[in-house]
Short mmCIF file of C-alpha atoms (C1' of nucleotides) in Angstrom, two decimals:
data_model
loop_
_atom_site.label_atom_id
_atom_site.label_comp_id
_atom_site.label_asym_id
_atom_site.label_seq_id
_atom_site.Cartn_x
_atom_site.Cartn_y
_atom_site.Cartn_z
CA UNK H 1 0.00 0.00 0.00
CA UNK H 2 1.17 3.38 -0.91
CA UNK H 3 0.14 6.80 0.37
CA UNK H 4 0.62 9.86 -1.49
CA UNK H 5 0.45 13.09 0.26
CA UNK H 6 1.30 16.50 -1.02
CA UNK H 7 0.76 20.06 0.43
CA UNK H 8 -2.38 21.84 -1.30
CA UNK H 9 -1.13 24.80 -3.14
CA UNK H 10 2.34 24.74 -2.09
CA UNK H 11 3.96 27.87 -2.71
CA UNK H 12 1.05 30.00 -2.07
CA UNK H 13 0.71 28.37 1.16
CA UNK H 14 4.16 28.80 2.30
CA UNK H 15 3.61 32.47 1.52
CA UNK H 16 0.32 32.86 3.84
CA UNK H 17 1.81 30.58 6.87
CA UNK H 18 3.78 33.83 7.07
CA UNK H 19 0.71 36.52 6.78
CA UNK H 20 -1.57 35.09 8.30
CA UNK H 21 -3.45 38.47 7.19
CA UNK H 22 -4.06 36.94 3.72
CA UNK H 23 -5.77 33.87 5.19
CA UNK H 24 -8.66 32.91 2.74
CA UNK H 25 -8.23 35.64 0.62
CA UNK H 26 -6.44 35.09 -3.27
CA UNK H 27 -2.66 34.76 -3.16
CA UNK H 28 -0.72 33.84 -5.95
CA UNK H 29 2.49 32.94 -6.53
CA UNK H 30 4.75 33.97 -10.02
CA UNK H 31 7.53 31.83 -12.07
CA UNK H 32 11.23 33.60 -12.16
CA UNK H 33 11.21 37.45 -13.35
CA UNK H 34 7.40 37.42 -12.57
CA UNK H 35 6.82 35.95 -15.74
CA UNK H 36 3.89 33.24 -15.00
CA UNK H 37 1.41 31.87 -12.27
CA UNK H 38 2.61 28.91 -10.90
CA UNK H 39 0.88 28.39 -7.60
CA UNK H 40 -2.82 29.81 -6.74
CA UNK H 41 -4.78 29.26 -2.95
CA UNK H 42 -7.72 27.97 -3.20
CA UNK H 43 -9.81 31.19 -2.95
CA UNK H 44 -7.82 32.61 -6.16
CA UNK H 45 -8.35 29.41 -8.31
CA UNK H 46 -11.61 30.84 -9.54
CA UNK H 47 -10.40 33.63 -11.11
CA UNK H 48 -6.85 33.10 -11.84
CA UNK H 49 -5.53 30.85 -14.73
CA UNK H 50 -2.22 28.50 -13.93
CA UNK H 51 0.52 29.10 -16.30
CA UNK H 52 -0.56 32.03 -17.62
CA UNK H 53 1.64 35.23 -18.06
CA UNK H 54 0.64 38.04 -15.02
CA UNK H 55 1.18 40.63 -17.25
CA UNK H 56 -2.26 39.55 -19.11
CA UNK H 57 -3.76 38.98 -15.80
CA UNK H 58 -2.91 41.92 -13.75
CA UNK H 59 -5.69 43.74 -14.59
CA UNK H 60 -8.12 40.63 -13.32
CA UNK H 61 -5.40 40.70 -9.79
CA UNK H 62 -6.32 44.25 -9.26
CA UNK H 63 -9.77 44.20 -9.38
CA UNK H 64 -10.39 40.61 -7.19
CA UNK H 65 -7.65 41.74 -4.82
CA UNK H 66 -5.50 39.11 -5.28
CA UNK H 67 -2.01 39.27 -3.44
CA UNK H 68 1.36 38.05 -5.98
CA UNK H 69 4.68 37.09 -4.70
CA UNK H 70 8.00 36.54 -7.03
CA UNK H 71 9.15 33.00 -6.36
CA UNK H 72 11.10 32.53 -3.13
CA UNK H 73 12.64 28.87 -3.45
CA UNK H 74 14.61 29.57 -0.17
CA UNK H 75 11.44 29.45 1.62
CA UNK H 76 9.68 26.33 -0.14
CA UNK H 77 12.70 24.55 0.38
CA UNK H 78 12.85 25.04 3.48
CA UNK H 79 9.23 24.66 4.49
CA UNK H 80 9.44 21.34 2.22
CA UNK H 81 12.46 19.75 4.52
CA UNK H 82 10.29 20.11 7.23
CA UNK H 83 7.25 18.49 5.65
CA UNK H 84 9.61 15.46 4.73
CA UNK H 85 10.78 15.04 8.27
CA UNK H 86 7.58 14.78 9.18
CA UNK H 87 6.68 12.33 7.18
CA UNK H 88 9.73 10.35 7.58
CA UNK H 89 8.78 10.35 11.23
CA UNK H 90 5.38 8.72 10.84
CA UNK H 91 5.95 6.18 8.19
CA UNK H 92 8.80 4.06 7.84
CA UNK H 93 9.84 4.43 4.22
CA UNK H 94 9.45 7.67 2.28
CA UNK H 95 9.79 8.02 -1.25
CA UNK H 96 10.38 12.18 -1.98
CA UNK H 97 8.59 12.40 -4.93
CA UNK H 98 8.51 16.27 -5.62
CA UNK H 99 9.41 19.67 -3.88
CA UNK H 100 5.78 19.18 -2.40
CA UNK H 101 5.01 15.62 -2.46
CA UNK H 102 5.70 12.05 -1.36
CA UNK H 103 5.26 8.72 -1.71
CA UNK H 104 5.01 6.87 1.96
CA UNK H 105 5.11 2.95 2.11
CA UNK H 106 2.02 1.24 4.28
CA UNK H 107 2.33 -2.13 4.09
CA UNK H 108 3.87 -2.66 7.83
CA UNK H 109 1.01 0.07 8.97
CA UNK H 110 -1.76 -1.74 7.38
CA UNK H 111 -1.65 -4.55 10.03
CA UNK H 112 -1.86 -2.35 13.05
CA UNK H 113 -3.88 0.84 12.17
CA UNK H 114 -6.81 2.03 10.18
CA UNK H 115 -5.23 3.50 7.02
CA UNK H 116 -7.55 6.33 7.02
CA UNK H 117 -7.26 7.39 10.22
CA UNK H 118 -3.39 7.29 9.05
CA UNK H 119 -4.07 9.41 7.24
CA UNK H 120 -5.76 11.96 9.35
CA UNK H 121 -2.53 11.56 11.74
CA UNK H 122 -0.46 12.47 8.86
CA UNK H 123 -2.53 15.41 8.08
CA UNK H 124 -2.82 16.78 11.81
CA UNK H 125 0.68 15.87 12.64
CA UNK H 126 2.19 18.35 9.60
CA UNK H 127 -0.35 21.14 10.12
CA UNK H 128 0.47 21.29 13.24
CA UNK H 129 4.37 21.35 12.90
CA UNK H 130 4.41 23.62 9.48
CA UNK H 131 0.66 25.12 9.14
CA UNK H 132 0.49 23.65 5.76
CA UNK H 133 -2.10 21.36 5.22
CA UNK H 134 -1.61 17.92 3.09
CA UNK H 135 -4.05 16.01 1.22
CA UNK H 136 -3.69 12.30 1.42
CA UNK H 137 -4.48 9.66 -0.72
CA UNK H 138 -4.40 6.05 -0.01
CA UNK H 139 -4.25 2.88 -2.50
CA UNK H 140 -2.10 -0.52 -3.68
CA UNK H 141 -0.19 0.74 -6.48
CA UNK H 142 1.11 4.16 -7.09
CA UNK H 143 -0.56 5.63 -10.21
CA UNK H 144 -4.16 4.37 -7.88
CA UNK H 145 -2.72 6.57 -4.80
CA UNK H 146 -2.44 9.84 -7.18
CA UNK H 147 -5.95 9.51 -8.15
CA UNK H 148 -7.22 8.85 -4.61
CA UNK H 149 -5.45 12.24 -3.99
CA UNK H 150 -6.79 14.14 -6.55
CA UNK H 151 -10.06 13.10 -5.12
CA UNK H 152 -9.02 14.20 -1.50
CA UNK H 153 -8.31 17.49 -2.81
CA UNK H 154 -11.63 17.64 -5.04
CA UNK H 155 -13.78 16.69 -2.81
CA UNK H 156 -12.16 18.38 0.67
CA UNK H 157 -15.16 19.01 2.37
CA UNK H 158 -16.76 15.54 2.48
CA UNK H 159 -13.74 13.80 2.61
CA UNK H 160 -11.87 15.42 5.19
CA UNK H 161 -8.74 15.49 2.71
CA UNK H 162 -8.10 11.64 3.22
CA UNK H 163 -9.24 8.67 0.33
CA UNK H 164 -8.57 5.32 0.92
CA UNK H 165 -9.03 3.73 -2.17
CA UNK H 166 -8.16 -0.06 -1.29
CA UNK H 167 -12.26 -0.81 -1.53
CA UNK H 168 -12.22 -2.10 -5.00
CA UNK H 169 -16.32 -0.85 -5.63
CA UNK H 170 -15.25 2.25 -4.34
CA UNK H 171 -11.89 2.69 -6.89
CA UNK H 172 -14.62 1.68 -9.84
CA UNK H 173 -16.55 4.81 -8.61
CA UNK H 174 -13.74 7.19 -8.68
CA UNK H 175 -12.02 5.36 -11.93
CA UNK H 176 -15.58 6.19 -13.62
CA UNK H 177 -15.93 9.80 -13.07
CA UNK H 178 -12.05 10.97 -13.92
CA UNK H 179 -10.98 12.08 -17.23
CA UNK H 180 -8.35 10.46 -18.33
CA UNK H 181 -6.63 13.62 -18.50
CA UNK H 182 -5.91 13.61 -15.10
CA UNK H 183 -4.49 10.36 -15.00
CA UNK H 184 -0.92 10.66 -13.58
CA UNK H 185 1.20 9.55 -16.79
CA UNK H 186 -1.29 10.87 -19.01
CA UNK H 187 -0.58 14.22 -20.81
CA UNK H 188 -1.94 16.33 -23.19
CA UNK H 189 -0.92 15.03 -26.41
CA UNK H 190 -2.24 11.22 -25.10
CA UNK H 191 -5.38 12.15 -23.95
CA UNK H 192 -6.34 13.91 -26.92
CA UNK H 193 -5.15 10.67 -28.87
CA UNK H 194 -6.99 8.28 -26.31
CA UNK H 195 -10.16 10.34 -26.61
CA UNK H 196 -10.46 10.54 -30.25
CA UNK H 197 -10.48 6.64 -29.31
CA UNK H 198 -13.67 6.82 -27.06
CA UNK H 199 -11.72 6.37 -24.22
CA UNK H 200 -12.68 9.04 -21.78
CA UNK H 201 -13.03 8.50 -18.32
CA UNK H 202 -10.08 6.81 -15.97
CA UNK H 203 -11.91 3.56 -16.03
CA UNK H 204 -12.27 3.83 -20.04
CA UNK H 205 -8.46 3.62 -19.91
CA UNK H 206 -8.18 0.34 -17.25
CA UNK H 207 -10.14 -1.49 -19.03
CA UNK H 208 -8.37 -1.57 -22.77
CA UNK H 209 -6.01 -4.73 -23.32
CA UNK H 210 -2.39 -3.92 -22.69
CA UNK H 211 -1.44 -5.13 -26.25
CA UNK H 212 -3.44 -3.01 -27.77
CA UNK H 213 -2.52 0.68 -25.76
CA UNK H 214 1.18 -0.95 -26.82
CA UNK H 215 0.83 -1.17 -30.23
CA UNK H 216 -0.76 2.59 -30.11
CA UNK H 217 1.39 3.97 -27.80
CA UNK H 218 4.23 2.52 -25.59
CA UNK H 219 5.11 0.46 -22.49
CA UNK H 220 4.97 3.50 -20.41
CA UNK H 221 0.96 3.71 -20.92
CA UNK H 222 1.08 0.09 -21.11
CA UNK H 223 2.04 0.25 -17.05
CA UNK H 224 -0.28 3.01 -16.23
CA UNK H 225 -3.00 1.00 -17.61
CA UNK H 226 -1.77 -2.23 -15.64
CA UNK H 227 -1.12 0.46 -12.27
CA UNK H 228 -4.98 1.43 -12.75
CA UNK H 229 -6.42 -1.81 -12.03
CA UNK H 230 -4.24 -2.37 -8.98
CA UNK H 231 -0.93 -4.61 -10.85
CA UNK H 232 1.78 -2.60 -9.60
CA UNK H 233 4.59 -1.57 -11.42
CA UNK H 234 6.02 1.43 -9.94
CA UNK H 235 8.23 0.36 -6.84
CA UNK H 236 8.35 2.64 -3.93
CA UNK H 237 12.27 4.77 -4.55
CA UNK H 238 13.20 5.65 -1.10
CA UNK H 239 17.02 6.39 -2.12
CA UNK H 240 17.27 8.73 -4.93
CA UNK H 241 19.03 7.72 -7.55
CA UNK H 242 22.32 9.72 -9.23
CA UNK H 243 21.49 12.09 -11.20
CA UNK H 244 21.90 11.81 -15.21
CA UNK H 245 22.44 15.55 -16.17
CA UNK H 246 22.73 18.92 -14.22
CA UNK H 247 20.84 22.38 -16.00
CA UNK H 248 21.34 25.83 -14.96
CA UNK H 249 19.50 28.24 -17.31
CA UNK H 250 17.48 31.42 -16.76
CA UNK H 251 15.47 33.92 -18.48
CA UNK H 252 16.65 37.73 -18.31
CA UNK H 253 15.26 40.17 -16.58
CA UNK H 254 16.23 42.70 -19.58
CA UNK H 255 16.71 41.32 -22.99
CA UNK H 256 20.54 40.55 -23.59
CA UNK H 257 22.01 41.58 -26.81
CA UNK H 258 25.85 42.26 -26.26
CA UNK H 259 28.02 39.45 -26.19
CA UNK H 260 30.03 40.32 -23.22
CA UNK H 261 26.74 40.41 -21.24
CA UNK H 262 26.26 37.11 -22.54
CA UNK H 263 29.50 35.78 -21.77
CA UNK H 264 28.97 36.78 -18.14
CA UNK H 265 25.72 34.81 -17.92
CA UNK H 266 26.92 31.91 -19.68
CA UNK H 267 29.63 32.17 -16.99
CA UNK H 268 27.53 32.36 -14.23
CA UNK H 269 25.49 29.50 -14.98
CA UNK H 270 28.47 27.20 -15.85
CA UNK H 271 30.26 28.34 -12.32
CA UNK H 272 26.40 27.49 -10.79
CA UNK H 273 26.12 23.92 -12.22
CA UNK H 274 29.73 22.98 -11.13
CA UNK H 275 28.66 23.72 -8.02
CA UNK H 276 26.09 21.46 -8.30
CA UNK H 277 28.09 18.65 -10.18
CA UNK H 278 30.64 18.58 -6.75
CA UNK H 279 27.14 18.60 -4.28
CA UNK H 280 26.46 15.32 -5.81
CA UNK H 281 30.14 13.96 -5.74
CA UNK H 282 30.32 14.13 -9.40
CA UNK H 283 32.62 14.40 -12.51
CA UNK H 284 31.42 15.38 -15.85
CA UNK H 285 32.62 14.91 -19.54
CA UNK H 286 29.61 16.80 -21.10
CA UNK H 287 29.08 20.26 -21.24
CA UNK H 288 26.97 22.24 -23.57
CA UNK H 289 25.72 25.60 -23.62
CA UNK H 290 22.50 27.58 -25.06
CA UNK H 291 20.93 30.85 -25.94
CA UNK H 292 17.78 31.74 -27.35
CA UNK H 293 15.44 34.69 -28.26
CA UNK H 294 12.09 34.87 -27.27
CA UNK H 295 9.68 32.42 -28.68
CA UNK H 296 6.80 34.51 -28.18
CA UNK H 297 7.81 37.61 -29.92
CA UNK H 298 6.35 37.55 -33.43
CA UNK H 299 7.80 40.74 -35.13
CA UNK H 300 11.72 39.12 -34.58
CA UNK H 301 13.08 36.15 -35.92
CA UNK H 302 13.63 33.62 -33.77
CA UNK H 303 16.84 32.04 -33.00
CA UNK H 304 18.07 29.40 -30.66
CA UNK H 305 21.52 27.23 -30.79
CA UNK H 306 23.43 24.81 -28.98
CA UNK H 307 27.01 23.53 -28.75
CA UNK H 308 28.61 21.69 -26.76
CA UNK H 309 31.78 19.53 -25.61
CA UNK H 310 33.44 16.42 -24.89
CA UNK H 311 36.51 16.61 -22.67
CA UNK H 312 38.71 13.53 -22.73
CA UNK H 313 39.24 13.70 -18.87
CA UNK H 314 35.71 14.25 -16.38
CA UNK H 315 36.44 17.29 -14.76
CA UNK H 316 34.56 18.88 -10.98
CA UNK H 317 36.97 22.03 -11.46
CA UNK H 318 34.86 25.16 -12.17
CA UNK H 319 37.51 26.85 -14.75
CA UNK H 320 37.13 24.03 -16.62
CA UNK H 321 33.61 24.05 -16.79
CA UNK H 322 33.50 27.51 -17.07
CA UNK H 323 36.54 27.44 -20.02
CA UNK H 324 34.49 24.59 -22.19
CA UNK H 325 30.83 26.68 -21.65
CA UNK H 326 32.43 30.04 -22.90
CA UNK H 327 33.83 28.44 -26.02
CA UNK H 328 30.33 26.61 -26.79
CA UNK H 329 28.85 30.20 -26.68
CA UNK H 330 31.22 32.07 -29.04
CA UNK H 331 30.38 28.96 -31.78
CA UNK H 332 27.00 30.17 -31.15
CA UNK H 333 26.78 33.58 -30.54
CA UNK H 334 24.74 35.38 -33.36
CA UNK H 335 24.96 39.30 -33.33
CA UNK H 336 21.62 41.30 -33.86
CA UNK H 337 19.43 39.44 -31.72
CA UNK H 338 17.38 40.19 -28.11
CA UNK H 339 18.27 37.21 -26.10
CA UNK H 340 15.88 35.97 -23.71
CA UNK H 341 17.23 32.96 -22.29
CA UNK H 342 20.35 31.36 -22.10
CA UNK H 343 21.72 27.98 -19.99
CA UNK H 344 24.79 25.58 -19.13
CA UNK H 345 24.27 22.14 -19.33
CA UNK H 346 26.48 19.50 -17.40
CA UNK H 347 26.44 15.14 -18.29
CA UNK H 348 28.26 12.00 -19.21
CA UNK H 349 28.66 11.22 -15.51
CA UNK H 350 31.64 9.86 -13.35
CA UNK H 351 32.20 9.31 -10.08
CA UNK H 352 35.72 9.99 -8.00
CA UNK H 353 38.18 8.13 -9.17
CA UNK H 354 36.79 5.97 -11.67
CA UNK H 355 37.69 8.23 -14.35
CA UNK H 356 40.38 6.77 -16.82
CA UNK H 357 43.20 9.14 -18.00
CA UNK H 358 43.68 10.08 -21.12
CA UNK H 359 47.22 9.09 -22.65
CA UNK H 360 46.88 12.24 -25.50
CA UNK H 361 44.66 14.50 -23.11
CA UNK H 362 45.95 17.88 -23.72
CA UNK H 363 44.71 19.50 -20.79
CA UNK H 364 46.17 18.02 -17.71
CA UNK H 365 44.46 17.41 -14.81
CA UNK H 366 44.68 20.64 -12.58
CA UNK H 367 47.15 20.86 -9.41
CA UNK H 368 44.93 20.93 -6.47
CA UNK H 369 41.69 20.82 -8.16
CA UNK H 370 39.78 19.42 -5.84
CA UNK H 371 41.21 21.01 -2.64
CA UNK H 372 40.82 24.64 -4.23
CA UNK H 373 37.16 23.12 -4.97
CA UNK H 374 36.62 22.50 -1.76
CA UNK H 375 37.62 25.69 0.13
CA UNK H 376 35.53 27.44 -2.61
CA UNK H 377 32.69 25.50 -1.83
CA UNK H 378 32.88 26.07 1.84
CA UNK H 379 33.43 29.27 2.07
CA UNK H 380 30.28 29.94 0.07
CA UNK H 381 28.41 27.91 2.10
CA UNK H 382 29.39 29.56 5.36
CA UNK H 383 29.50 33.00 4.56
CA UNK H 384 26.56 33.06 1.82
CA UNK H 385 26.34 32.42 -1.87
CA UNK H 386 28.21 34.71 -4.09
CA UNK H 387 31.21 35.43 -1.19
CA UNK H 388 33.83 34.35 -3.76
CA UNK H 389 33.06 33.63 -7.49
CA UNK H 390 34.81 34.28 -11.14
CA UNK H 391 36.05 37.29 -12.52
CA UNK H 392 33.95 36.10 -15.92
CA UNK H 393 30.48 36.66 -13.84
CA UNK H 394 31.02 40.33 -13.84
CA UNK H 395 30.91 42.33 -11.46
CA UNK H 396 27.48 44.12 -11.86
CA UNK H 397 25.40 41.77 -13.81
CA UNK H 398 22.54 43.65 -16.12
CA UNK H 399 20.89 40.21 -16.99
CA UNK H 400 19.27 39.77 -13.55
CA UNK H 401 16.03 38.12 -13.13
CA UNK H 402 13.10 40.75 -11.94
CA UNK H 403 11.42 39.19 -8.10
CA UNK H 404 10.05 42.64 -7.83
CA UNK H 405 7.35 41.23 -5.50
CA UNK H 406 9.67 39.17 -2.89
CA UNK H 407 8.57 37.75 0.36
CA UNK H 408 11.23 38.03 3.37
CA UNK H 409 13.37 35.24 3.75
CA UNK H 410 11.14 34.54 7.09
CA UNK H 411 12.88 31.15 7.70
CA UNK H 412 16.17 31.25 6.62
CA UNK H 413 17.38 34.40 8.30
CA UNK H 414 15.59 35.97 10.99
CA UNK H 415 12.15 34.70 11.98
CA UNK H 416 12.76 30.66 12.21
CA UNK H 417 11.80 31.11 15.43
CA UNK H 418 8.05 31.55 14.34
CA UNK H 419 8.26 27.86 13.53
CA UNK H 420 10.72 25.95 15.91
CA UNK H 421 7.97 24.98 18.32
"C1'" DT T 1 7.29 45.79 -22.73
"C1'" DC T 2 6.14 41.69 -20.27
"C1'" DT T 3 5.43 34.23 -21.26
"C1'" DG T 4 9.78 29.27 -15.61
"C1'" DG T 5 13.17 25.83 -14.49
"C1'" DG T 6 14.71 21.24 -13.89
"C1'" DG T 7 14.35 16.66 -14.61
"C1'" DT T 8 13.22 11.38 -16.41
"C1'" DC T 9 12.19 7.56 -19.63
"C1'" DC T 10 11.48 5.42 -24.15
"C1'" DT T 11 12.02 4.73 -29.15
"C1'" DA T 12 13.82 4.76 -33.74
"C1'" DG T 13 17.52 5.02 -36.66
"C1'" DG T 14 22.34 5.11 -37.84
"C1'" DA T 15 27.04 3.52 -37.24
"C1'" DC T 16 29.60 0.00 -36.14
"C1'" DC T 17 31.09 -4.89 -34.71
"C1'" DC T 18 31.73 -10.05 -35.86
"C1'" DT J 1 20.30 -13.72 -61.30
"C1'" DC J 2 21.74 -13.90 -56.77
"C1'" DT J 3 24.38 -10.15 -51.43
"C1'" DG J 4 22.95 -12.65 -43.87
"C1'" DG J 5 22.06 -12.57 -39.16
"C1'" DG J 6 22.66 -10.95 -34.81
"C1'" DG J 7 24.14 -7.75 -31.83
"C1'" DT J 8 25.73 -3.05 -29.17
"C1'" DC J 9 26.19 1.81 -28.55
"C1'" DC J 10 24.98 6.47 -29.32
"C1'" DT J 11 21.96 10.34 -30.40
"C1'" DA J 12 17.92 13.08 -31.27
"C1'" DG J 13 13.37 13.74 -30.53
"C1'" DG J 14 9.10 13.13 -28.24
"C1'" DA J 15 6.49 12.25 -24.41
"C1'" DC J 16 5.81 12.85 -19.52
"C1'" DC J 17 6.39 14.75 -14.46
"C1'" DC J 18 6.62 18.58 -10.76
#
DNA sequence: TCTGGGGTCCTAGGACCC
DNA sequence: TCTGGGGTCCTAGGACCC
């Protein structure tokens, strides 16, 4: 048995534990530079469209009175850690599925406690600790759990935010009245192929033969279809597994359209991602950089490229990283354009010391890499990101993203006590 | 004027091997 | 006139997730 539980309108939430003023009234919450909606509370939902740009909906904010905050990761990481301790707490093996969600293993549960009033435990025990509140959704296989809590959350009121769907009558219900749409697995492009099949409801889906959603489609929907009437095929992930590739890209705040800017970005991002590569122990061969214009301006042309790199030797050594990023961009770099977007990509994988040398490697490993890595590392860690960093970043960066509507960094600076008891 | 960021998995096709 | 069979590895592109 699996239980998924995830916190209802995440971001938003985070934002209102802290002003408690806004309590049932429209918050939102916007994507980097303020570009889109990304979060809504549950009073804002009706008038406020997810994904969309806030420029086009500003207007609508205004006159509803809806409250926006720029993204403030900081906080929703840190409310999230505390959310997963929770849960680790309570159940004995916890899958972190998402920033806001998880996976939590019942089988050993099952035998000495009603699963819903688990659930109810689970839900009390992390609004109490965080003021967020989780929905929870109970069932055997994983892709059954998601639905269950997309049902918690529908129907809040009369379910007190907790399904248990092992009742198999009571999964045929549910199954019958979901579009497959919002079957996890299921995106746009499949549902619009599985309803110009007839098949329209969750249940529609469960019941085609697997050989024939293959043929159509692939083993992935294959597995969803299997998941949906209670074969599982998902296994609970408790450890997560290495990661395959690292990305560090941003939009601008202000369109960038002189290489040197550019360069500085591009060097930003590459110094930002070999950061990351050394947080999970890693050395990479693979590095490839991108810029592109806007896709959504329709009196430019477009343009987007990529290059990238192989290096003979897996490096962790920021220079490197940084030296291999900047020459991708100047094979790329067209003059004459308004870039909106550029990034640093980082894979090809290896861990310390497995690495073989290269006999005709031109670029020698570096004296001391790792040490001067190391003290680099720390000392950003301790004294705050940005203490030391590379002459290439600039100095005064001009291609800044816009959080002109920031919350205050209420738990990771001066107001965690609001939350330790 | 203004439209996010970071991931995973699967498949088909090409290059190459014996 | 007629040109095999079986495999691996890599890459690009498409789908999905949050």
């Amino acid at each position: 048995m699996f239980a998924l539980c995830d916190v209802n309108s995440f971001y938003a939430s985070c934002e209102t534990v802290f002003r408690p003023d806004l309590k049932g009234k429209p918050v939102v919450v916007l994507s980097n530079n303020d570009g889109c909606v990304i979060s809504r509370s549950a009073e804002a939902k009706a008038f406020v469209v997810m994904g969309e740009p806030y420029f086009r909906q500003k207007e609508a904010f205004r006159r509803h009175g809806v409250t926006a905050f720029s993204s403030n990761y900081e906080l929703y990481a840190d409310m999230s850690d505390r959310v997963m301790t929770t849960l680790e707490e309570m159940s004995p093996c916890v899958e972190i599925y998402s920033i806001d969600e998880a996976f939590c293993d019942l089988s050993g549960v099952r035998n000495c406690k009603d699963l819903t009033e688990f659930g109810k435990e689970i839900r009390s025990t992390v609004l109490k600790r965080t003021h967020l509140t989780v929905g929870v959704g109970i069932a055997q296989t994983k892709t059954l759990a998601k639905l269950a809590n997309h049902a918690a959350k529908k129907w809040q009121r009369q379910t007190g935010g907790v399904v248990d769907l092992s009742n198999v009558d009571r999964q045929r219900r549910l199954l019958a009245v979901v579009p497959v749409e919002d079957v996890w697995g299921v995106g746009r492009r499949i549902s619009r192929k599985l309803n110009a099949m007839g098949i329209k409801t969750a249940l529609d889906l469960s019941e085609q033969s697997t050989w024939v959603i293959r043929k159509h489609f692939n083993v992935v929907l294959e597995r969803t279809v299997r998941e949906l009437r209670g074969e599982p095929c998902f296994e609970l992930d408790e450890f997560a597994p290495e990661k395959q590739e690292i990305v560090c890209s941003r939009s601008f705040g202000d369109r960038v359209t002189e290489y040197e800017q550019m360069r500085q970005a591009i060097c930003y991002y590459a110094a930002r991602a070999a950061e990351k590569l050394r947080g999970e122990h890693q050395h990479c061969r693979f590095i490839s950089a991108f810029v592109k214009t806007s896709p959504f301006s329709l009196n430019e042309p477009y343009y987007g490229n990529s290059a990238s790199v192989k290096l003979l030797t897996p490096t962790q050594d920021s220079r490197d990283i940084i030296n291999a990023a900047s020459k991708c961009l100047s094979r790329i770099w067209k003059e004459g354009h308004r870039y909106q977007k550029a990034g640093v990509m980082l894979g090809d994988f290896f861990s310390q010391g497995v690495a073989q040398l290269d006999l005709f490697d031109e670029n020698a490993p570096r004296k001391n890499s790792g040490l001067l890595m190391d003290i680099l590392d720390q000392l950003n860690a301790k004294s705050g990101k940005g203490t030391l960093y590379f002459a290439g970043q600039g100095i005064k960066p001009q291609w800044q993203m816009k959080r002109e509507m920031l919350s205050p960094r209420y738990t990771t600076r001066y107001c965690d006590l609001l939350l330790v008891r």
